């Protein structure tokens, strides 16, 4: 599979992972992931995609061409281009025919 086109991924995400992998309310320093795409929930309502209640949208991270990319754990904080911090409620890994990660779809609220 080809990477998601760079022109479709104009943003940078900052991610704060919970310290120790837990939910104690403390987070690591932000990590940057470049060349991501954020689509607000309103764009997905038209497609009747099953976003969770209260979701603000989906973030797409390319597995091969988003510098700093990693599987963002649920419970992390994420913001796009310096905006408001959002909570990560789901991270779905999409594989390229079993060869590796094609991209991640991260639901935020």
PDB file of C-alpha atoms in Angstrom, residues 16-28 73-77 87-88:
ATOM      1  CA  UNK A  16       1.713  13.466  26.038  1.00  0.00           C
ATOM      2  CA  UNK A  17       1.733   9.818  27.118  1.00  0.00           C
ATOM      3  CA  UNK A  18       0.681   8.956  30.707  1.00  0.00           C
ATOM      4  CA  UNK A  19       3.691   8.490  32.997  1.00  0.00           C
ATOM      5  CA  UNK A  20       4.377   4.860  33.806  1.00  0.00           C
ATOM      6  CA  UNK A  21       1.658   3.781  31.382  1.00  0.00           C
ATOM      7  CA  UNK A  22      -0.967   4.457  34.056  1.00  0.00           C
ATOM      8  CA  UNK A  23      -3.805   6.855  34.622  1.00  0.00           C
ATOM      9  CA  UNK A  24      -2.426   8.789  37.617  1.00  0.00           C
ATOM     10  CA  UNK A  25      -2.953  12.164  35.948  1.00  0.00           C
ATOM     11  CA  UNK A  26       0.732  12.760  35.226  1.00  0.00           C
ATOM     12  CA  UNK A  27       2.092  12.835  31.689  1.00  0.00           C
ATOM     13  CA  UNK A  28       5.459  12.653  29.968  1.00  0.00           C
ATOM     14  CA  UNK A  73      -1.847   4.716  23.908  1.00  0.00           C
ATOM     15  CA  UNK A  74      -5.408   5.349  25.059  1.00  0.00           C
ATOM     16  CA  UNK A  75      -5.379   7.872  27.881  1.00  0.00           C
ATOM     17  CA  UNK A  76      -2.774  10.093  26.222  1.00  0.00           C
ATOM     18  CA  UNK A  77      -3.281  13.785  25.506  1.00  0.00           C
ATOM     19  CA  UNK A  87      -7.987  12.950  25.097  1.00  0.00           C
ATOM     20  CA  UNK A  88      -7.101   9.832  23.097  1.00  0.00           C
TER      21      UNK A  88
END
